[in-house]
CSV table of C-alpha atoms and ligand atoms in Angstrom, one decimal:
chain,number,residue,atom,x,y,z
A,1165,MET,CA,-0.1,-0.2,0.1
A,1166,ILE,CA,1.0,3.5,-0.5
A,1167,ASN,CA,2.8,5.6,2.3
A,1168,LEU,CA,3.3,9.3,1.5
A,1169,GLU,CA,5.6,9.8,4.4
A,1170,THR,CA,9.1,10.9,3.3
A,1171,PRO,CA,10.5,7.3,2.8
A,1172,ARG,CA,13.1,6.8,5.7
A,1173,LYS,CA,15.7,5.3,3.2
A,1174,GLN,CA,15.6,8.5,0.9
A,1175,ALA,CA,16.2,10.9,3.7
A,1176,GLY,CA,19.8,11.5,3.6
A,1177,LEU,CA,19.9,11.9,0.1
A,1178,ILE,CA,17.1,14.4,0.5
A,1179,ASP,CA,19.4,16.1,3.4
A,1180,GLN,CA,22.4,15.9,0.9
A,1181,ALA,CA,20.2,17.7,-1.8
A,1182,HIS,CA,18.8,20.6,0.7
A,1183,GLN,CA,22.5,20.9,2.0
A,1184,LEU,CA,23.8,21.4,-1.8
A,1185,ALA,CA,20.7,23.8,-2.6
A,1186,MET,CA,21.6,26.1,0.6
A,1187,ASN,CA,25.3,26.0,0.5
A,1188,MET,CA,26.1,25.9,-3.5
A,1189,LEU,CA,22.9,27.1,-5.5
A,1190,ARG,CA,21.5,29.7,-3.4
A,1191,PRO,CA,24.8,31.9,-3.1
A,1192,ILE,CA,25.2,31.9,-7.1
A,1193,SER,CA,21.3,32.3,-7.4
A,1194,ARG,CA,21.2,35.9,-8.2
A,1195,LYS,CA,24.4,36.0,-10.0
A,1196,TYR,CA,23.5,34.1,-12.9
A,1197,ASP,CA,19.9,35.0,-13.1
A,1198,ARG,CA,21.8,38.5,-14.1
A,1199,ALA,CA,24.5,36.8,-15.9
A,1200,GLU,CA,21.9,35.0,-18.4
A,1201,HIS,CA,23.8,32.7,-21.0
A,1202,GLU,CA,27.0,32.4,-18.7
A,1203,TYR,CA,27.8,28.9,-18.0
A,1204,PRO,CA,27.7,28.4,-13.9
A,1205,LYS,CA,31.2,26.8,-13.8
A,1206,GLU,CA,30.6,26.2,-10.2
A,1207,LEU,CA,27.9,23.4,-11.0
A,1208,ASP,CA,30.9,21.1,-12.6
A,1209,MET,CA,31.9,20.2,-8.9
A,1210,LEU,CA,28.2,19.6,-8.0
A,1211,ALA,CA,27.3,17.5,-10.9
A,1212,ALA,CA,30.7,15.5,-10.1
A,1213,LEU,CA,29.1,15.0,-6.4
A,1214,ILE,CA,25.6,14.2,-7.9
A,1215,ASP,CA,27.3,11.6,-10.4
A,1216,GLY,CA,29.0,9.8,-7.3
A,1217,VAL,CA,25.7,9.5,-5.4
A,1218,SER,CA,23.9,8.1,-8.5
A,1219,GLU,CA,26.8,5.7,-9.2
A,1220,THR,CA,26.6,4.2,-5.5
A,1221,GLY,CA,22.9,3.0,-6.5
A,1222,ALA,CA,22.3,3.2,-2.6
A,1223,THR,CA,19.6,5.7,-3.2
A,1224,GLY,CA,18.4,4.6,-6.5
A,1225,GLY,CA,19.3,7.8,-8.6
A,1226,ALA,CA,20.0,11.3,-7.5
A,1227,GLY,CA,18.8,13.5,-10.4
A,1228,ALA,CA,16.8,13.9,-13.8
A,1229,GLY,CA,19.0,11.0,-15.3
A,1230,GLY,CA,18.1,8.6,-12.5
A,1231,VAL,CA,14.5,7.7,-13.6
A,1232,ARG,CA,14.0,4.3,-14.7
A,1233,ARG,CA,11.3,1.4,-14.3
A,1234,ASP,CA,12.6,-1.3,-12.7
A,1235,GLU,CA,11.3,-4.4,-14.4
A,1236,ARG,CA,11.7,-6.4,-11.3
A,1237,ALA,CA,9.2,-4.3,-9.5
A,1238,ALA,CA,6.5,-6.0,-11.8
A,1239,GLU,CA,7.1,-9.3,-10.1
A,1240,SER,CA,7.8,-8.0,-6.3
A,1241,THR,CA,4.9,-8.2,-4.0
A,1242,THR,CA,6.6,-5.7,-1.5
A,1243,VAL,CA,6.0,-1.7,-2.4
A,1244,ARG,CA,9.3,0.1,-3.7
A,1245,ASN,CA,10.5,3.7,-3.1
A,1246,GLY,CA,13.0,3.8,-5.8
A,1247,ALA,CA,14.7,5.9,-8.7
A,1248,ASN,CA,11.5,8.1,-9.4
A,1249,MET,CA,10.9,9.1,-5.7
A,1250,ALA,CA,14.5,9.5,-5.0
A,1251,SER,CA,14.7,11.8,-8.3
A,1252,ALA,CA,11.5,13.9,-8.0
A,1253,LEU,CA,12.4,14.3,-3.9
A,1254,SER,CA,16.2,15.2,-4.7
A,1255,ILE,CA,15.0,17.8,-7.6
A,1256,ALA,CA,12.3,19.5,-5.4
A,1257,GLU,CA,15.1,20.1,-2.8
A,1258,MET,CA,17.5,21.3,-5.2
A,1259,CYS,CA,14.9,23.5,-6.7
A,1260,TRP,CA,14.5,24.7,-3.5
A,1261,GLY,CA,17.9,26.2,-4.0
A,1262,ASP,CA,17.4,27.4,-7.8
A,1263,THR,CA,15.3,25.9,-10.3
A,1264,ALA,CA,17.4,27.3,-13.5
A,1265,LEU,CA,20.4,25.9,-11.8
A,1266,LEU,CA,19.2,22.3,-11.1
A,1267,LEU,CA,18.0,22.6,-15.1
A,1268,SER,CA,21.7,23.5,-16.0
A,1269,MET,CA,22.9,20.5,-14.0
A,1270,PRO,CA,25.3,18.8,-16.3
A,1271,ARG,CA,24.4,15.0,-17.0
A,1272,GLN,CA,20.7,15.6,-15.5
A,1273,GLY,CA,19.0,16.9,-18.7
A,1274,LEU,CA,15.2,16.0,-19.5
A,1275,GLY,CA,17.1,14.2,-22.4
A,1276,ASN,CA,18.7,12.0,-19.7
A,1277,SER,CA,15.4,11.1,-18.2
A,1278,ALA,CA,14.2,10.0,-22.0
A,1279,ILE,CA,17.2,7.7,-22.4
A,1280,ALA,CA,16.7,6.6,-18.6
A,1281,SER,CA,12.7,5.9,-19.8
A,1282,VAL,CA,13.0,4.6,-22.9
A,1283,ALA,CA,16.7,3.3,-24.1
A,1284,ASN,CA,17.5,-0.2,-24.1
A,1285,GLU,CA,20.3,-2.0,-22.2
A,1286,GLU,CA,23.1,-1.6,-24.8
A,1287,GLN,CA,21.9,2.2,-25.5
A,1288,LEU,CA,22.2,3.0,-21.8
A,1289,GLU,CA,25.8,1.5,-21.5
A,1290,ARG,CA,26.7,3.3,-24.6
A,1291,TYR,CA,25.4,6.9,-23.5
A,1292,ALA,CA,26.7,6.6,-20.2
A,1293,GLY,CA,28.2,10.3,-18.8
A,1294,THR,CA,26.3,11.9,-21.9
A,1295,TRP,CA,24.1,14.9,-21.1
A,1296,ALA,CA,21.3,15.2,-23.1
A,1297,ALA,CA,18.9,18.0,-23.6
A,1298,MET,CA,15.2,17.2,-25.3
A,1299,ALA,CA,13.9,18.6,-28.3
A,1300,ILE,CA,10.1,18.2,-29.2
A,1301,THR,CA,8.9,21.8,-29.8
A,1302,GLU,CA,9.2,23.4,-33.1
A,1303,PRO,CA,7.9,26.7,-35.1
A,1304,GLY,CA,4.8,25.2,-35.6
A,1305,THR,CA,4.3,22.7,-33.0
A,1306,GLY,CA,4.0,23.0,-29.1
A,1307,SER,CA,1.2,21.4,-27.5
A,1308,ASP,CA,0.1,19.3,-30.2
A,1309,SER,CA,3.3,17.3,-30.2
A,1310,ALA,CA,1.9,14.5,-32.4
A,1311,ASN,CA,2.0,17.0,-35.2
A,1312,ILE,CA,5.8,17.5,-35.4
A,1313,THR,CA,7.4,17.8,-38.8
A,1314,THR,CA,11.0,17.1,-38.2
A,1315,THR,CA,11.9,14.1,-40.3
A,1316,ALA,CA,13.7,10.9,-40.0
A,1317,VAL,CA,14.4,8.5,-43.2
A,1318,LEU,CA,16.3,5.4,-43.2
A,1319,ASP,CA,19.1,5.5,-45.6
A,1320,GLY,CA,21.3,2.4,-45.2
A,1321,ASP,CA,22.5,2.1,-41.8
A,1322,GLU,CA,21.8,5.6,-41.0
A,1323,TYR,CA,18.9,8.0,-40.4
A,1324,VAL,CA,18.9,11.2,-42.2
A,1325,ILE,CA,17.3,14.0,-39.8
A,1326,ASN,CA,15.6,17.6,-41.3
A,1327,GLY,CA,14.1,20.0,-39.2
A,1328,GLU,CA,13.9,22.7,-36.9
A,1329,LYS,CA,13.5,22.6,-32.8
A,1330,ILE,CA,13.2,25.5,-30.7
A,1331,TYR,CA,13.1,26.0,-27.0
A,1332,VAL,CA,15.7,23.4,-26.1
A,1333,THR,CA,16.6,23.7,-22.3
A,1334,SER,CA,20.3,22.9,-22.4
A,1335,GLY,CA,20.6,22.9,-26.1
A,1336,ASP,CA,23.8,24.8,-26.2
A,1337,ARG,CA,25.5,23.3,-23.1
A,1338,ALA,CA,24.7,19.6,-23.2
A,1339,ASP,CA,26.4,17.3,-25.4
A,1340,SER,CA,23.7,15.5,-27.1
A,1341,VAL,CA,20.0,16.2,-27.9
A,1342,VAL,CA,17.3,13.6,-27.8
A,1343,VAL,CA,15.3,14.5,-30.8
A,1344,TRP,CA,11.6,13.6,-31.9
A,1345,ALA,CA,11.2,13.1,-35.6
A,1346,THR,CA,8.7,11.4,-37.4
A,1347,LEU,CA,9.7,8.2,-39.7
A,1348,ASP,CA,6.3,8.7,-41.8
A,1349,ARG,CA,4.2,11.6,-41.6
A,1350,SER,CA,1.3,9.9,-43.2
A,1351,LYS,CA,1.4,7.2,-40.2
A,1352,GLY,CA,0.5,9.3,-37.6
A,1353,ARG,CA,1.7,9.8,-33.8
A,1354,ALA,CA,2.9,6.6,-34.0
A,1355,ALA,CA,5.5,7.1,-36.5
A,1356,ILE,CA,7.2,9.6,-34.0
A,1357,LYS,CA,10.5,8.2,-32.5
A,1358,SER,CA,13.2,9.6,-30.7
A,1359,PHE,CA,16.9,10.0,-31.6
A,1360,LEU,CA,20.3,10.6,-29.6
A,1361,VAL,CA,22.0,13.3,-31.7
A,1362,ARG,CA,25.5,14.2,-30.6
A,1363,LYS,CA,26.2,17.8,-30.7
A,1364,ASP,CA,29.6,17.6,-32.7
A,1365,ASN,CA,27.5,16.2,-35.6
A,1366,PRO,CA,27.9,18.4,-38.4
A,1367,GLY,CA,24.1,18.2,-39.4
A,1368,LEU,CA,23.0,20.0,-36.3
A,1369,LYS,CA,23.3,23.8,-35.9
A,1370,VAL,CA,22.7,25.8,-32.4
A,1371,GLU,CA,21.0,29.0,-34.4
A,1372,ARG,CA,20.5,31.1,-31.3
A,1373,LEU,CA,19.7,31.4,-27.7
A,1374,GLU,CA,16.4,32.7,-26.1
A,1375,HIS,CA,16.4,35.7,-23.6
A,1376,LYS,CA,13.3,34.9,-21.1
A,1377,LEU,CA,11.2,35.8,-17.9
A,1378,GLY,CA,12.8,33.3,-15.5
A,1379,ILE,CA,14.8,30.3,-15.4
A,1380,ARG,CA,17.6,32.8,-16.8
A,1381,ALA,CA,20.7,30.8,-15.7
A,1382,SER,CA,19.3,28.0,-17.9
A,1383,ASP,CA,20.4,28.1,-21.6
A,1384,THR,CA,17.4,27.8,-23.9
A,1385,ALA,CA,18.2,27.3,-27.6
A,1386,ALA,CA,17.0,26.9,-31.5
A,1387,ILE,CA,18.4,23.9,-33.3
A,1388,THR,CA,18.8,23.0,-36.8
A,1389,PHE,CA,18.9,19.7,-38.4
A,1390,THR,CA,20.0,19.9,-41.9
A,1391,ASP,CA,20.9,16.1,-43.3
A,1392,CYS,CA,21.8,15.6,-40.2
A,1393,ARG,CA,23.0,11.5,-40.2
A,1394,VAL,CA,22.7,9.5,-37.1
A,1395,PRO,CA,23.7,5.6,-36.7
A,1396,ALA,CA,20.1,3.5,-37.0
A,1397,GLU,CA,21.6,2.2,-33.6
A,1398,ASP,CA,20.8,5.9,-31.8
A,1399,LEU,CA,16.9,5.8,-32.4
A,1400,LEU,CA,15.6,5.1,-28.8
A,1401,GLY,CA,13.2,2.2,-28.4
A,1402,SER,CA,12.0,0.2,-31.1
A,1403,PRO,CA,12.2,1.3,-35.1
A,1404,GLU,CA,8.7,-0.5,-35.6
A,1405,ILE,CA,5.7,1.8,-36.4
A,1406,ASP,CA,2.9,0.0,-34.2
A,1407,THR,CA,-0.1,2.1,-35.0
A,1408,ARG,CA,-2.2,0.2,-32.2
A,1409,SER,CA,0.2,1.7,-29.2
A,1410,GLY,CA,-0.1,4.9,-31.1
A,1411,PHE,CA,2.4,7.8,-29.3
A,1412,GLY,CA,3.0,5.1,-26.6
A,1413,GLY,CA,6.9,4.6,-27.0
A,1414,ALA,CA,8.0,8.5,-27.1
A,1415,MET,CA,5.3,9.3,-24.8
A,1416,ALA,CA,6.5,6.8,-22.1
A,1417,THR,CA,9.0,9.6,-21.2
A,1418,PHE,CA,6.3,12.1,-19.9
A,1419,ASP,CA,5.1,9.4,-17.3
A,1420,ASN,CA,8.5,9.6,-15.7
A,1421,THR,CA,9.5,13.2,-16.5
A,1422,ARG,CA,6.4,15.1,-15.4
A,1423,PRO,CA,6.3,13.9,-11.5
A,1424,LEU,CA,9.9,15.7,-11.9
A,1425,VAL,CA,8.9,18.8,-13.3
A,1426,ALA,CA,6.0,18.6,-10.5
A,1427,GLY,CA,9.1,18.3,-8.0
A,1428,MET,CA,10.5,21.4,-9.1
A,1429,ALA,CA,7.5,23.4,-8.9
A,1430,VAL,CA,7.2,21.8,-5.3
A,1431,GLY,CA,10.7,22.9,-4.8
A,1432,CYS,CA,10.4,26.3,-5.3
A,1433,ALA,CA,7.1,27.0,-4.1
A,1434,ARG,CA,8.7,25.6,-0.8
A,1435,ALA,CA,11.6,28.0,-0.9
A,1436,SER,CA,8.9,30.9,-1.4
A,1437,LEU,CA,7.0,29.8,1.4
A,1438,ASP,CA,10.0,29.3,3.8
A,1439,LEU,CA,11.4,32.7,3.3
A,1440,THR,CA,7.7,34.5,3.5
A,1441,ARG,CA,7.0,32.6,6.7
A,1442,ASP,CA,10.4,34.3,8.2
A,1443,LEU,CA,9.7,37.6,6.8
A,1444,LEU,CA,6.1,37.8,8.2
A,1445,GLU,CA,7.4,36.8,11.6
A,1446,GLN,CA,10.0,39.6,11.4
A,1447,ALA,CA,7.0,41.9,10.5
A,1448,GLY,CA,5.1,40.7,13.7
A,1449,VAL,CA,2.7,38.2,11.9
A,1450,ALA,CA,3.1,34.5,14.0
A,1451,ILE,CA,1.4,31.8,12.2
A,1452,ASP,CA,-0.4,29.5,14.4
A,1453,TYR,CA,-0.6,26.0,13.3
A,1454,ASP,CA,-2.8,25.4,16.3
A,1455,ARG,CA,-5.7,27.8,15.4
A,1456,PRO,CA,-8.3,27.6,12.6
A,1457,ALA,CA,-7.1,29.8,9.6
A,1458,GLN,CA,-10.1,32.1,9.9
A,1459,SER,CA,-9.5,33.3,13.1
A,1460,GLN,CA,-6.0,34.7,12.6
A,1461,SER,CA,-4.6,37.7,10.8
A,1462,ALA,CA,-5.6,37.6,7.1
A,1463,ALA,CA,-1.6,37.3,5.9
A,1464,ALA,CA,-1.3,34.2,8.2
A,1465,ALA,CA,-4.8,32.8,7.1
A,1466,LYS,CA,-3.6,33.3,3.3
A,1467,PHE,CA,-0.1,31.9,4.2
A,1468,LEU,CA,-2.1,28.6,5.9
A,1469,GLN,CA,-4.3,28.3,2.5
A,1470,LEU,CA,-0.9,28.5,0.4
A,1471,GLU,CA,0.7,25.7,2.5
A,1472,ALA,CA,-2.3,23.3,2.3
A,1473,ASP,CA,-2.4,23.6,-1.3
A,1474,TRP,CA,1.2,23.0,-1.4
A,1475,GLU,CA,1.1,20.1,0.5
A,1476,GLY,CA,-1.5,18.6,-2.1
A,1477,ALA,CA,0.9,19.3,-4.7
A,1478,LYS,CA,3.9,17.4,-3.3
A,1479,LEU,CA,1.6,14.3,-2.4
A,1480,LEU,CA,0.2,14.1,-6.0
A,1481,MET,CA,3.9,14.3,-6.8
A,1482,MET,CA,4.9,11.5,-4.8
A,1483,GLN,CA,2.0,9.4,-5.7
A,1484,ALA,CA,2.8,9.9,-9.0
A,1485,ALA,CA,6.5,9.1,-8.4
A,1486,TRP,CA,5.6,6.0,-6.3
A,1487,MET,CA,3.2,4.5,-9.2
A,1488,ALA,CA,6.4,5.0,-11.7
A,1489,ASP,CA,8.6,2.7,-9.1
A,1490,ASN,CA,6.3,0.1,-8.4
A,1491,ARG,CA,5.5,-0.3,-12.3
A,1492,GLN,CA,1.9,1.0,-12.0
A,1493,PRO,CA,0.5,3.2,-14.9
A,1494,ASN,CA,0.6,6.6,-14.0
A,1495,SER,CA,-0.2,8.9,-17.0
A,1496,LEU,CA,-3.3,10.2,-15.4
A,1497,GLU,CA,-1.4,10.7,-11.9
A,1498,ALA,CA,1.5,12.2,-13.5
A,1499,SER,CA,-0.6,14.5,-15.4
A,1500,MET,CA,-2.4,15.4,-12.4
A,1501,ALA,CA,0.6,15.8,-10.5
A,1502,LYS,CA,2.2,18.4,-13.1
A,1503,ALA,CA,-1.5,20.3,-13.3
A,1504,LYS,CA,-1.4,20.8,-9.6
A,1505,ALA,CA,2.1,21.6,-8.8
A,1506,GLY,CA,2.4,23.9,-11.9
A,1507,ARG,CA,-0.7,25.8,-10.6
A,1508,VAL,CA,0.2,25.7,-7.0
A,1509,GLY,CA,4.0,26.9,-7.7
A,1510,SER,CA,2.8,29.8,-9.8
A,1511,ASP,CA,0.1,30.8,-7.4
A,1512,VAL,CA,2.3,30.4,-4.1
A,1513,THR,CA,5.3,32.1,-5.7
A,1514,LEU,CA,3.2,35.4,-6.9
A,1515,SER,CA,0.9,35.1,-3.6
A,1516,CYS,CA,4.5,35.2,-1.7
A,1517,VAL,CA,5.6,38.8,-3.8
A,1518,GLN,CA,2.1,40.1,-2.8
A,1519,LEU,CA,2.3,39.0,0.7
A,1520,CYS,CA,5.5,40.4,1.2
A,1521,GLY,CA,4.7,43.6,-0.5
A,1522,THR,CA,7.8,45.6,-1.4
A,1523,LEU,CA,9.8,43.1,-0.3
A,1524,GLY,CA,8.3,40.8,-2.2
A,1525,TYR,CA,8.9,42.8,-5.0
A,1526,SER,CA,12.5,44.0,-4.8
A,1527,GLU,CA,15.4,42.2,-5.8
A,1528,ALA,CA,16.6,42.5,-2.3
A,1529,GLU,CA,15.0,39.0,-1.8
A,1530,LEU,CA,14.8,36.1,-4.1
A,1531,LEU,CA,10.9,36.0,-4.1
A,1532,GLU,CA,10.5,38.0,-7.5
A,1533,LYS,CA,12.9,35.5,-9.1
A,1534,TRP,CA,10.9,32.4,-8.0
A,1535,ALA,CA,7.6,34.2,-9.1
A,1536,ARG,CA,9.3,34.6,-12.5
A,1537,ASP,CA,11.3,31.0,-12.5
A,1538,SER,CA,8.2,29.2,-11.6
A,1539,LYS,CA,6.0,29.9,-14.3
A,1540,ILE,CA,7.9,27.5,-17.0
A,1541,LEU,CA,6.7,24.9,-14.6
A,1542,ASP,CA,3.3,25.4,-15.9
A,1543,ILE,CA,4.0,25.6,-19.6
A,1544,PHE,CA,7.0,23.1,-20.3
A,1545,GLU,CA,6.7,19.5,-20.5
A,1546,GLY,CA,2.8,20.0,-21.5
A,1547,THR,CA,1.0,23.3,-20.4
A,1548,GLN,CA,-1.9,23.5,-17.3
A,1549,GLN,CA,-4.5,23.0,-20.5
A,1550,ILE,CA,-2.6,20.3,-21.7
A,1551,GLN,CA,-2.5,18.1,-18.4
A,1552,GLN,CA,-6.0,19.3,-17.8
A,1553,LEU,CA,-7.2,17.7,-21.1
A,1554,ILE,CA,-5.1,14.6,-20.4
A,1555,VAL,CA,-6.9,13.8,-17.2
A,1556,ALA,CA,-10.2,15.0,-18.1
A,1557,ARG,CA,-9.7,12.3,-21.6
A,1558,ARG,CA,-8.6,9.5,-18.8
A,1559,VAL,CA,-11.5,10.2,-16.3
A,1560,LEU,CA,-13.8,10.4,-19.0
A,1561,GLY,CA,-12.8,7.6,-21.0
A,1562,LEU,CA,-12.3,9.4,-24.1
A,1563,SER,CA,-9.9,9.2,-26.8
A,1564,SER,CA,-7.5,12.2,-28.2
A,1565,ALA,CA,-9.6,12.6,-31.4
A,1566,GLU,CA,-13.0,12.7,-29.2
A,1567,LEU,CA,-11.7,15.5,-26.6
A,1568,ARG,CA,-9.3,18.3,-27.9
B,318,LIG,C1,12.1,28.5,-21.0
B,318,LIG,C2,11.4,27.2,-22.1
B,318,LIG,C3,11.9,26.1,-22.0
B,318,LIG,C4,11.5,25.1,-23.1
B,318,LIG,N1,12.5,23.7,-22.9
B,318,LIG,C5,11.7,22.7,-23.7
B,318,LIG,C6,12.6,21.8,-23.9
B,318,LIG,O1,13.6,21.4,-23.5
B,318,LIG,N2,12.2,21.0,-25.0
B,318,LIG,C7,11.1,21.1,-26.0
B,318,LIG,O2,11.0,20.2,-26.7
B,318,LIG,N3,10.2,22.3,-25.4
B,318,LIG,C8,10.5,23.1,-24.7
B,318,LIG,N4,9.7,24.1,-24.4
B,318,LIG,C9,8.7,24.5,-25.2
B,318,LIG,C10,7.5,24.2,-24.6
B,318,LIG,O3,7.3,22.7,-24.3
B,318,LIG,C11,6.3,24.7,-25.1
B,318,LIG,O4,6.1,25.8,-25.1
B,318,LIG,C12,5.0,24.2,-24.6
B,318,LIG,O5,4.9,22.8,-25.3
B,318,LIG,C13,3.7,24.7,-25.0
B,318,LIG,O6,3.8,25.1,-26.3
B,318,LIG,P1,3.5,26.1,-27.3
B,318,LIG,O7,4.5,27.2,-26.7
B,318,LIG,O8,3.7,26.0,-28.8
B,318,LIG,O9,2.2,26.7,-26.9
B,318,LIG,P2,1.1,26.4,-27.7
B,318,LIG,O10,0.6,24.7,-27.9
B,318,LIG,O11,0.8,27.1,-28.9
B,318,LIG,O12,-0.4,26.6,-26.8
B,318,LIG,C14,-0.4,28.2,-26.5
B,318,LIG,C15,-1.8,28.3,-25.4
B,318,LIG,O13,-2.9,27.4,-25.6
B,318,LIG,C16,-3.0,26.7,-24.8
B,318,LIG,N5,-3.7,25.5,-25.7
B,318,LIG,C17,-3.1,24.7,-26.6
B,318,LIG,N6,-3.7,23.6,-27.0
B,318,LIG,C18,-4.8,23.6,-26.2
B,318,LIG,C19,-6.2,22.8,-26.2
B,318,LIG,N7,-6.3,21.8,-26.8
B,318,LIG,N8,-7.0,23.4,-25.2
B,318,LIG,C20,-6.9,24.0,-24.1
B,318,LIG,N9,-5.7,25.3,-24.3
B,318,LIG,C21,-4.7,24.6,-25.1
B,318,LIG,C22,-1.7,26.1,-24.0
B,318,LIG,O14,-2.1,25.5,-22.9
B,318,LIG,C23,-1.1,27.5,-24.1
B,318,LIG,O15,-1.7,28.1,-22.9
B,318,LIG,C24,10.4,25.3,-23.6
B,318,LIG,C25,9.8,26.3,-23.3
B,318,LIG,C26,10.3,27.5,-23.0
B,318,LIG,C27,9.4,28.6,-22.6
């Protein structure tokens, strides 16, 4: 049975992540928010530490690259808290430090989660140590990812990729990119496959970096692929076009990555709540957990409401990660977690700016930055509206053609 207490065996990892966030990310947070596009070199040492934690295997994965469904869990009769739970909880802690820096962590890109989710054992071994970005979005295709136009055509023992991808997180700094492309547009979503493309491939070109509202320490690139040849064995998963399984293969990634993005929102919102509580207390507003909210000051009541909403988001995140660890289908729960946490993240961080007034709005504190940073967590990996659509389809038993 599911137990939504923080798993005891992961307490050490979570504490370690919190210490790293507090001592290594927070101190450089403002610096790299201002120095957009400058690589945070301090992350190299931190990434080496995370590699070390993940390699011990003791905690089952300490970052975005750690997610993988353990086949043994299906046969096991005992419940497990494995790589997905460890990753979601440690990511939440790191985002308490800084979301953009977490997104910039070498070898922990969303492409690494895709590799961990869908690559076969031989590919996993071959790609060990790579830092992979994830490229789905195109100039004409965002939420409607089934309509992507980037093509991959088999030519001998290579695929030839042509197309343009935009808004690729870590697209400049990563050393490989997981690219979604269609093998045959006439076969619809079943023909969409993902490919690992190395950044030194002569057919790949980073065209520009974007300037953004938030997560400014994270680089976001537009990339073109022109007759970009990749070995056939760099197609992730099966090359078969199985129209019965629809989008299944490539989409399986989202079941693992959406709880992680929910974790990012949970961590960023927690940072805002912690600082706001301190600032309110300094201003003489005490928050009393033993008295009903309506009998306290308006500020305290609002804070308690925000915290309750945050708790709901965290529990949904843990449920989705737990189900992934225990090999239970979790597409519905992953979207519920992402929808709730994305919305709560934006609401909490902006409400904290409001509660703290001038201090909230000023660069003297990080509250205004967290309000800017959290917005993306309600947009990428599927927007709020798309998550709600997925939840509605699953609850009502309707297909994507029936409810759009
Ligand atoms: C900073 C940043 C980083 C990103 N990183 C990555 C990355 O690493 N890799 C990647 O592939 N992409 C990335 N993206 C792209 C992101 O995933 C897309 O922006 C997102 O999927 C939405 O697509 P869109 O921008 O084309 O908006 P659209 O799909 O055009 O949507 C616009 C609005 O319409 C709403 N909408 C769309 N369809 C429906 C519907 N059926 N019902 C109701 N409302 C609907 C959406 O919710 C949204 O509010 C990133 C974007 C940003 C801003």
